[in-house]
Short mmCIF file of C-alpha atoms and ligand atoms in Angstrom, two decimals:
data_model
loop_
_atom_site.label_atom_id
_atom_site.label_comp_id
_atom_site.label_asym_id
_atom_site.label_seq_id
_atom_site.Cartn_x
_atom_site.Cartn_y
_atom_site.Cartn_z
CA UNK A 1 242.05 317.83 86.23
CA UNK A 2 243.79 314.86 87.33
CA UNK A 3 244.17 312.14 84.85
CA UNK A 4 241.43 309.53 85.58
CA UNK A 5 242.66 306.23 86.67
CA UNK A 6 240.71 302.78 85.92
CA UNK A 7 241.78 299.11 87.15
CA UNK A 8 241.05 296.03 86.23
CA UNK A 9 241.36 292.55 87.67
CA UNK A 10 239.72 289.01 87.27
CA UNK A 11 237.80 287.05 89.53
CA UNK A 12 236.29 283.73 90.36
CA UNK A 13 237.28 280.60 87.77
CA UNK A 14 239.95 281.41 84.56
CA UNK A 15 237.60 281.45 81.18
CA UNK A 16 240.26 281.80 78.19
CA UNK A 17 239.42 284.95 76.75
CA UNK A 18 240.17 286.84 79.93
CA UNK A 19 243.64 288.18 78.65
CA UNK A 20 241.84 289.01 75.69
CA UNK A 21 239.37 291.43 77.94
CA UNK A 22 242.11 292.86 80.01
CA UNK A 23 244.14 293.79 76.50
CA UNK A 24 240.83 296.22 75.31
CA UNK A 25 240.04 296.89 78.76
CA UNK A 26 243.69 298.74 79.18
CA UNK A 27 244.34 300.08 75.57
CA UNK A 28 240.96 301.03 75.43
CA UNK A 29 241.42 303.31 79.01
CA UNK A 30 245.12 304.33 78.02
CA UNK A 31 243.35 305.85 73.83
CA UNK A 32 240.90 307.82 76.17
CA UNK A 33 243.45 309.24 78.14
CA UNK A 34 243.73 306.93 81.44
CA UNK A 35 245.80 305.35 83.74
CA UNK A 36 245.07 301.90 83.85
CA UNK A 37 246.37 299.63 86.80
CA UNK A 38 246.17 295.43 86.46
CA UNK A 39 244.85 293.90 89.80
CA UNK A 40 246.36 290.78 90.26
CA UNK A 41 244.62 287.68 92.03
CA UNK A 42 241.18 289.01 92.17
CA UNK A 43 239.72 291.18 95.16
CA UNK A 44 243.08 290.00 97.00
CA UNK A 45 244.98 292.28 95.06
CA UNK A 46 242.65 295.09 96.43
CA UNK A 47 243.48 293.86 100.00
CA UNK A 48 247.25 293.41 99.56
CA UNK A 49 247.53 296.64 97.17
CA UNK A 50 249.03 293.94 94.55
CA UNK A 51 248.57 296.57 91.62
CA UNK A 52 250.85 297.23 88.98
CA UNK A 53 250.23 300.37 85.98
CA UNK A 54 249.85 298.62 82.59
CA UNK A 55 250.96 300.15 79.83
CA UNK A 56 250.23 299.66 75.84
CA UNK A 57 253.12 297.08 75.66
CA UNK A 58 252.01 295.50 79.55
CA UNK A 59 249.39 293.60 77.17
CA UNK A 60 251.20 292.60 74.37
CA UNK A 61 251.38 288.85 72.93
CA UNK A 62 248.69 288.00 75.67
CA UNK A 63 245.22 288.17 72.92
CA UNK A 64 245.94 284.19 72.33
CA UNK A 65 247.08 283.29 75.95
CA UNK A 66 244.40 280.87 77.83
CA UNK A 67 244.56 281.69 81.76
CA UNK A 68 244.59 285.20 82.64
CA UNK A 69 247.94 287.23 83.16
CA UNK A 70 246.42 289.07 86.12
CA UNK A 71 246.06 285.79 87.93
CA UNK A 72 242.37 284.96 89.71
CA UNK A 73 241.40 283.68 93.04
CA UNK A 74 238.49 283.59 95.24
CA UNK A 75 238.80 286.13 98.16
CA UNK A 76 236.66 285.01 101.34
CA UNK A 77 237.81 288.36 102.94
CA UNK A 78 236.59 290.30 100.50
CA UNK A 79 233.39 289.01 101.18
CA UNK A 80 233.05 290.92 104.09
CA UNK A 81 231.91 294.47 104.42
CA UNK A 82 235.01 295.41 106.11
CA UNK A 83 236.97 293.58 103.35
CA UNK A 84 234.80 295.64 100.80
CA UNK A 85 235.21 298.89 102.64
CA UNK A 86 239.59 298.42 102.72
CA UNK A 87 239.16 297.95 99.16
CA UNK A 88 237.52 300.98 97.98
CA UNK A 89 239.62 303.09 100.90
CA UNK A 90 242.90 301.54 98.47
CA UNK A 91 241.18 302.63 95.32
CA UNK A 92 240.69 306.14 97.03
CA UNK A 93 244.11 306.18 97.67
CA UNK A 94 245.53 304.60 94.36
CA UNK A 95 242.94 307.49 93.04
CA UNK A 96 241.35 304.63 90.85
CA UNK A 97 238.27 305.60 90.19
CA UNK A 98 236.85 303.04 88.49
CA UNK A 99 237.07 298.80 88.13
CA UNK A 100 236.40 296.63 85.73
CA UNK A 101 235.75 293.04 87.12
CA UNK A 102 236.09 290.40 84.59
CA UNK A 103 234.10 286.79 86.37
CA UNK A 104 230.94 285.23 87.21
CA UNK A 105 227.76 286.13 89.53
CA UNK A 106 230.40 285.95 92.45
CA UNK A 107 232.66 288.57 90.88
CA UNK A 108 229.80 290.64 90.27
CA UNK A 109 228.30 290.76 93.58
CA UNK A 110 231.72 291.56 94.72
CA UNK A 111 231.37 294.96 92.11
CA UNK A 112 227.96 295.55 93.33
CA UNK A 113 229.26 296.13 97.11
CA UNK A 114 232.06 298.06 95.38
CA UNK A 115 230.19 300.24 94.11
CA UNK A 116 227.88 300.76 96.58
CA UNK A 117 231.43 301.73 98.63
CA UNK A 118 231.69 304.72 96.23
CA UNK A 119 233.79 303.07 93.84
CA UNK A 120 232.26 302.46 90.14
CA UNK A 121 232.32 298.28 88.53
CA UNK A 122 231.61 297.57 85.62
CA UNK A 123 231.51 293.47 85.85
CA UNK A 124 232.43 291.48 81.91
CA UNK A 125 230.83 288.03 81.81
CA UNK A 126 233.98 285.72 81.86
CA UNK A 127 233.13 281.85 82.37
CA UNK A 128 233.39 279.22 80.33
CA UNK A 129 230.15 277.90 81.83
CA UNK A 130 227.70 280.30 79.97
CA UNK A 131 225.79 280.30 83.36
CA UNK A 132 224.90 284.45 83.39
CA UNK A 133 221.49 284.82 83.16
CA UNK A 134 221.70 287.99 81.70
CA UNK A 135 224.01 287.50 78.92
CA UNK A 136 223.84 285.03 76.25
CA UNK A 137 227.00 284.34 76.32
CA UNK A 138 230.51 284.45 78.39
CA UNK A 139 234.19 285.25 77.34
CA UNK A 140 235.72 281.36 77.63
CA UNK A 141 232.34 279.34 76.40
CA UNK A 142 233.53 279.18 72.80
CA UNK A 143 237.16 277.96 73.85
CA UNK A 144 235.45 275.12 76.57
CA UNK A 145 232.92 273.81 73.82
CA UNK A 146 235.67 273.55 70.71
CA UNK A 147 238.05 271.48 73.33
CA UNK A 148 235.35 269.28 74.44
CA UNK A 149 234.46 268.71 70.88
CA UNK A 150 237.88 267.89 69.93
CA UNK A 151 238.45 265.61 72.71
CA UNK A 152 235.20 263.76 72.50
CA UNK A 153 236.05 263.70 69.13
CA UNK A 154 239.28 261.39 70.08
CA UNK A 155 237.17 259.81 72.26
CA UNK A 156 234.99 258.35 69.43
CA UNK A 157 237.72 257.32 67.47
CA UNK A 158 238.08 254.19 70.01
CA UNK A 159 234.44 254.20 70.64
CA UNK A 160 234.40 253.50 67.29
CA UNK A 161 236.90 250.81 67.49
CA UNK A 162 235.97 248.96 70.11
CA UNK A 163 232.12 248.96 69.72
CA UNK A 164 231.96 251.15 72.93
CA UNK A 165 229.70 253.48 74.27
CA UNK A 166 231.49 256.18 76.31
CA UNK A 167 229.89 258.33 78.63
CA UNK A 168 231.77 261.85 78.77
CA UNK A 169 230.69 264.15 81.77
CA UNK A 170 231.56 268.23 80.27
CA UNK A 171 231.95 271.31 82.56
CA UNK A 172 229.12 273.52 83.13
CA UNK A 173 228.50 273.51 86.71
CA UNK A 174 224.55 273.51 87.08
CA UNK A 175 223.91 274.91 83.73
CA UNK A 176 223.58 272.08 80.54
CA UNK A 177 225.10 274.37 77.39
CA UNK A 178 228.70 272.77 76.87
CA UNK A 179 227.10 269.51 76.59
CA UNK A 180 223.94 270.81 74.77
CA UNK A 181 225.95 272.60 72.00
CA UNK A 182 229.07 269.33 72.51
CA UNK A 183 226.44 267.26 72.27
CA UNK A 184 225.21 267.84 68.94
CA UNK A 185 228.45 269.16 67.65
CA UNK A 186 229.95 265.40 68.30
CA UNK A 187 226.33 263.43 67.42
CA UNK A 188 225.69 262.29 70.77
CA UNK A 189 222.92 259.83 70.99
CA UNK A 190 221.78 261.24 73.97
CA UNK A 191 222.81 264.29 75.79
CA UNK A 192 221.38 264.74 79.59
CA UNK A 193 221.58 268.43 81.17
CA UNK A 194 220.11 269.59 84.33
CA UNK A 195 218.15 271.57 83.25
CA UNK A 196 215.87 268.83 81.49
CA UNK A 197 214.62 265.60 83.65
CA UNK A 198 215.85 262.50 82.51
CA UNK A 199 215.16 258.74 83.06
CA UNK A 200 217.74 256.51 81.71
CA UNK A 201 215.73 253.88 80.76
CA UNK A 202 213.21 256.52 78.32
CA UNK A 203 216.47 258.76 77.31
CA UNK A 204 219.57 256.56 77.36
CA UNK A 205 218.81 253.27 76.98
CA UNK A 206 215.82 252.80 74.77
CA UNK A 207 217.67 255.08 72.03
CA UNK A 208 220.54 252.56 72.72
CA UNK A 209 218.52 249.70 72.06
CA UNK A 210 216.80 251.66 69.16
CA UNK A 211 220.01 252.82 67.42
CA UNK A 212 221.65 249.52 67.76
CA UNK A 213 218.70 247.71 66.02
CA UNK A 214 219.33 249.84 62.86
CA UNK A 215 222.92 249.53 62.90
CA UNK A 216 224.99 251.07 64.93
CA UNK A 217 227.33 249.60 67.02
CA UNK A 218 229.56 252.43 69.09
CA UNK A 219 227.49 255.05 71.14
CA UNK A 220 228.79 258.68 73.10
CA UNK A 221 226.24 259.84 75.45
CA UNK A 222 227.33 263.81 76.86
CA UNK A 223 226.80 264.22 80.29
CA UNK A 224 226.61 267.92 81.95
CA UNK A 225 228.70 268.56 84.73
CA UNK A 226 225.25 269.21 87.02
CA UNK A 227 223.96 265.65 86.39
CA UNK A 228 227.25 263.92 86.93
CA UNK A 229 227.07 260.18 87.90
CA UNK A 230 228.93 259.36 84.57
CA UNK A 231 231.15 256.15 86.26
CA UNK A 232 227.05 255.31 87.31
CA UNK A 233 225.39 255.87 84.20
CA UNK A 234 228.37 253.68 82.53
CA UNK A 235 228.15 250.70 84.60
CA UNK A 236 223.92 250.54 84.23
CA UNK A 237 223.93 251.23 79.85
CA UNK A 238 227.02 248.18 79.99
CA UNK A 239 224.53 245.99 82.15
CA UNK A 240 221.24 247.05 80.46
CA UNK A 241 222.78 246.53 76.91
CA UNK A 242 226.04 244.79 76.98
CA UNK A 243 227.81 247.38 75.08
CA UNK A 244 231.12 247.73 77.42
CA UNK A 245 230.74 251.41 78.41
CA UNK A 246 232.89 253.22 79.73
CA UNK A 247 232.98 257.15 81.39
CA UNK A 248 235.32 259.37 80.83
CA UNK A 249 235.26 263.17 82.70
CA UNK A 250 236.82 265.86 80.61
CA UNK A 251 237.48 268.35 83.26
CA UNK A 252 239.71 271.00 83.38
CA UNK A 253 241.39 270.69 80.21
CA UNK A 254 237.99 272.29 79.13
CA UNK A 255 239.30 275.61 80.84
CA UNK A 256 243.04 276.37 79.55
CA UNK A 257 244.38 276.64 75.96
CA UNK A 258 244.54 279.21 73.33
CA UNK A 259 241.19 281.35 72.91
CA UNK A 260 238.87 280.60 69.97
CA UNK A 261 238.61 284.11 67.19
CA UNK A 262 234.96 284.06 68.86
CA UNK A 263 236.15 284.76 72.50
CA UNK A 264 238.97 286.69 71.21
CA UNK A 265 236.32 288.62 69.58
CA UNK A 266 233.16 289.10 72.14
CA UNK A 267 235.96 289.81 75.11
CA UNK A 268 237.70 292.71 73.01
CA UNK A 269 234.13 294.07 72.16
CA UNK A 270 233.25 294.00 76.07
CA UNK A 271 236.39 295.28 77.29
CA UNK A 272 235.85 298.55 75.30
CA UNK A 273 232.26 298.83 76.24
CA UNK A 274 233.36 298.75 79.86
CA UNK A 275 235.79 301.20 79.68
CA UNK A 276 233.26 303.88 77.85
CA UNK A 277 230.62 303.66 80.72
CA UNK A 278 233.44 304.14 82.99
CA UNK A 279 234.88 306.99 81.20
CA UNK A 280 231.28 308.78 82.00
CA UNK A 281 231.22 307.92 85.62
CA UNK A 282 228.61 304.80 85.09
CA UNK A 283 229.42 302.34 87.59
CA UNK A 284 226.93 299.29 89.09
CA UNK A 285 226.58 297.58 85.25
CA UNK A 286 227.35 294.42 84.01
CA UNK A 287 228.44 294.22 80.23
CA UNK A 288 226.12 291.76 78.15
CA UNK A 289 225.33 290.40 74.86
CA UNK A 290 221.64 290.38 73.85
CA UNK A 291 219.99 288.66 70.13
CA UNK A 292 224.48 289.37 69.25
CA UNK A 293 224.89 292.85 70.12
CA UNK A 294 226.74 294.20 73.37
CA UNK A 295 224.25 295.45 75.81
CA UNK A 296 224.88 296.26 79.23
CA UNK A 297 222.65 296.26 82.49
CA UNK A 298 222.24 297.29 86.04
CA UNK A 299 224.14 294.54 88.02
CA UNK A 300 221.44 294.33 90.83
CA UNK A 301 218.60 293.63 88.02
CA UNK A 302 221.40 291.27 85.95
CA UNK A 303 221.83 289.30 89.36
CA UNK A 304 218.04 288.69 89.72
CA UNK A 305 217.52 287.27 85.70
CA UNK A 306 216.77 283.91 85.02
CA UNK A 307 218.69 281.89 83.13
CA UNK A 308 216.49 280.43 79.99
CA UNK A 309 217.83 277.18 78.47
CA UNK A 310 217.49 276.66 74.65
CA UNK A 311 215.09 273.79 75.26
CA UNK A 312 214.25 273.95 71.08
CA UNK A 313 217.80 273.10 70.52
CA UNK A 314 217.78 270.18 73.05
CA UNK A 315 214.60 269.11 71.15
CA UNK A 316 216.37 269.26 67.88
CA UNK A 317 219.43 267.05 69.33
CA UNK A 318 216.81 264.82 70.22
CA UNK A 319 215.60 264.24 67.21
CA UNK A 320 218.68 263.75 64.91
CA UNK A 321 220.10 261.84 67.51
CA UNK A 322 218.71 258.46 65.85
P1 ATP B 401 233.13 281.27 88.74
O1 ATP B 401 231.72 281.43 87.72
O2 ATP B 401 234.08 280.74 88.22
O3 ATP B 401 232.51 280.91 89.74
P2 ATP B 401 232.24 283.80 90.12
O4 ATP B 401 232.69 284.77 89.88
O5 ATP B 401 230.90 283.85 90.14
O6 ATP B 401 233.08 282.80 89.22
P3 ATP B 401 232.64 283.13 93.22
O7 ATP B 401 233.78 282.47 93.67
O8 ATP B 401 231.06 283.06 93.80
O9 ATP B 401 233.05 283.16 91.35
O10 ATP B 401 233.29 285.14 93.68
C1 ATP B 401 234.71 285.78 92.97
C2 ATP B 401 234.40 286.48 93.88
O11 ATP B 401 234.10 287.72 94.63
C3 ATP B 401 234.71 285.71 95.62
O12 ATP B 401 235.51 284.94 96.25
C4 ATP B 401 234.36 287.03 96.82
O13 ATP B 401 235.62 287.33 96.87
C5 ATP B 401 234.15 287.97 96.07
N1 ATP B 401 232.55 287.93 96.09
C6 ATP B 401 231.79 286.72 95.75
N2 ATP B 401 230.32 287.31 96.00
C7 ATP B 401 230.45 288.44 96.51
C8 ATP B 401 229.19 288.86 97.92
N3 ATP B 401 227.95 288.59 98.03
N4 ATP B 401 230.33 290.31 97.84
C9 ATP B 401 231.23 290.46 98.45
N5 ATP B 401 231.87 289.87 97.29
C10 ATP B 401 231.77 288.79 96.59
#
């Protein structure tokens, strides 16, 4: 029987910890007697034939590095029936009988389509946003939160020196998880997320004035990307309270950097699970975390799940930010 071959790619936005997942896929695959190909620049690599067989040493020295050594891309050309068919044909020519796709929801749709064309695929949630409904955790989330926390700690120093209010936008797209957790960790006076309706007078101004009356002089307001408008919010706060207010958008700094321990460990375990599924020719699955345990779901089922925002934690944040 010929040697089984699988491929691994990273797709969509990059996230710290993707390299740890790639490493785990390569090493698990090789330990199970498989050939493992690295595909460059997401699905584009399957269309351009941009692949390379990886060995144990190809993935040395990458577990601590941010970004992705396989590069990543969004591939509009793949996202067509002809593109998916071409990618499947290429996998067959190469002898690849399974693909691990590390990315977000869009990448999982691509993985489902490729599975339907006869190449079993398994997805690993890799995005800093923690916005994948089927998994309580996505690779990159912990690093992004820690980076945001460190950055806001620095902003707090200067806000404190000048008795200012700093309004800080953190990433997360339509998901407020980075804002919620970072907001708690930096002691924000208010946290605005897309999942919870807010009223600036009630949820920000009244809280600042209340805190001010008990002697507080500087304030951090954490705003999720999905809420946006940090400049407007800062201007509004300054006008209504007289406190000098500044807006900061943290941006892509949150996407980079060396992955935290948690991201490295989760990525490693997820990479291992993905290859174990492909070893059994099981495709169309997404690896996920549920109650701290690694599980896997059918991709369509996973894509149809609805995210649940941690309102209890949000309410706790509200209670203790007085
Ligand atoms: P991120 O969370 O960073 O946005 P993502 O995986 O959701 O990651 P997308 O840009 O949505 O990022 O998708 C990545 C790539 O997956 C697309 O460029 C495209 O090649 C492929 N893709 C997305 N949706 C589909 C689809 N419905 N069918 C086939 N391929 C798709």
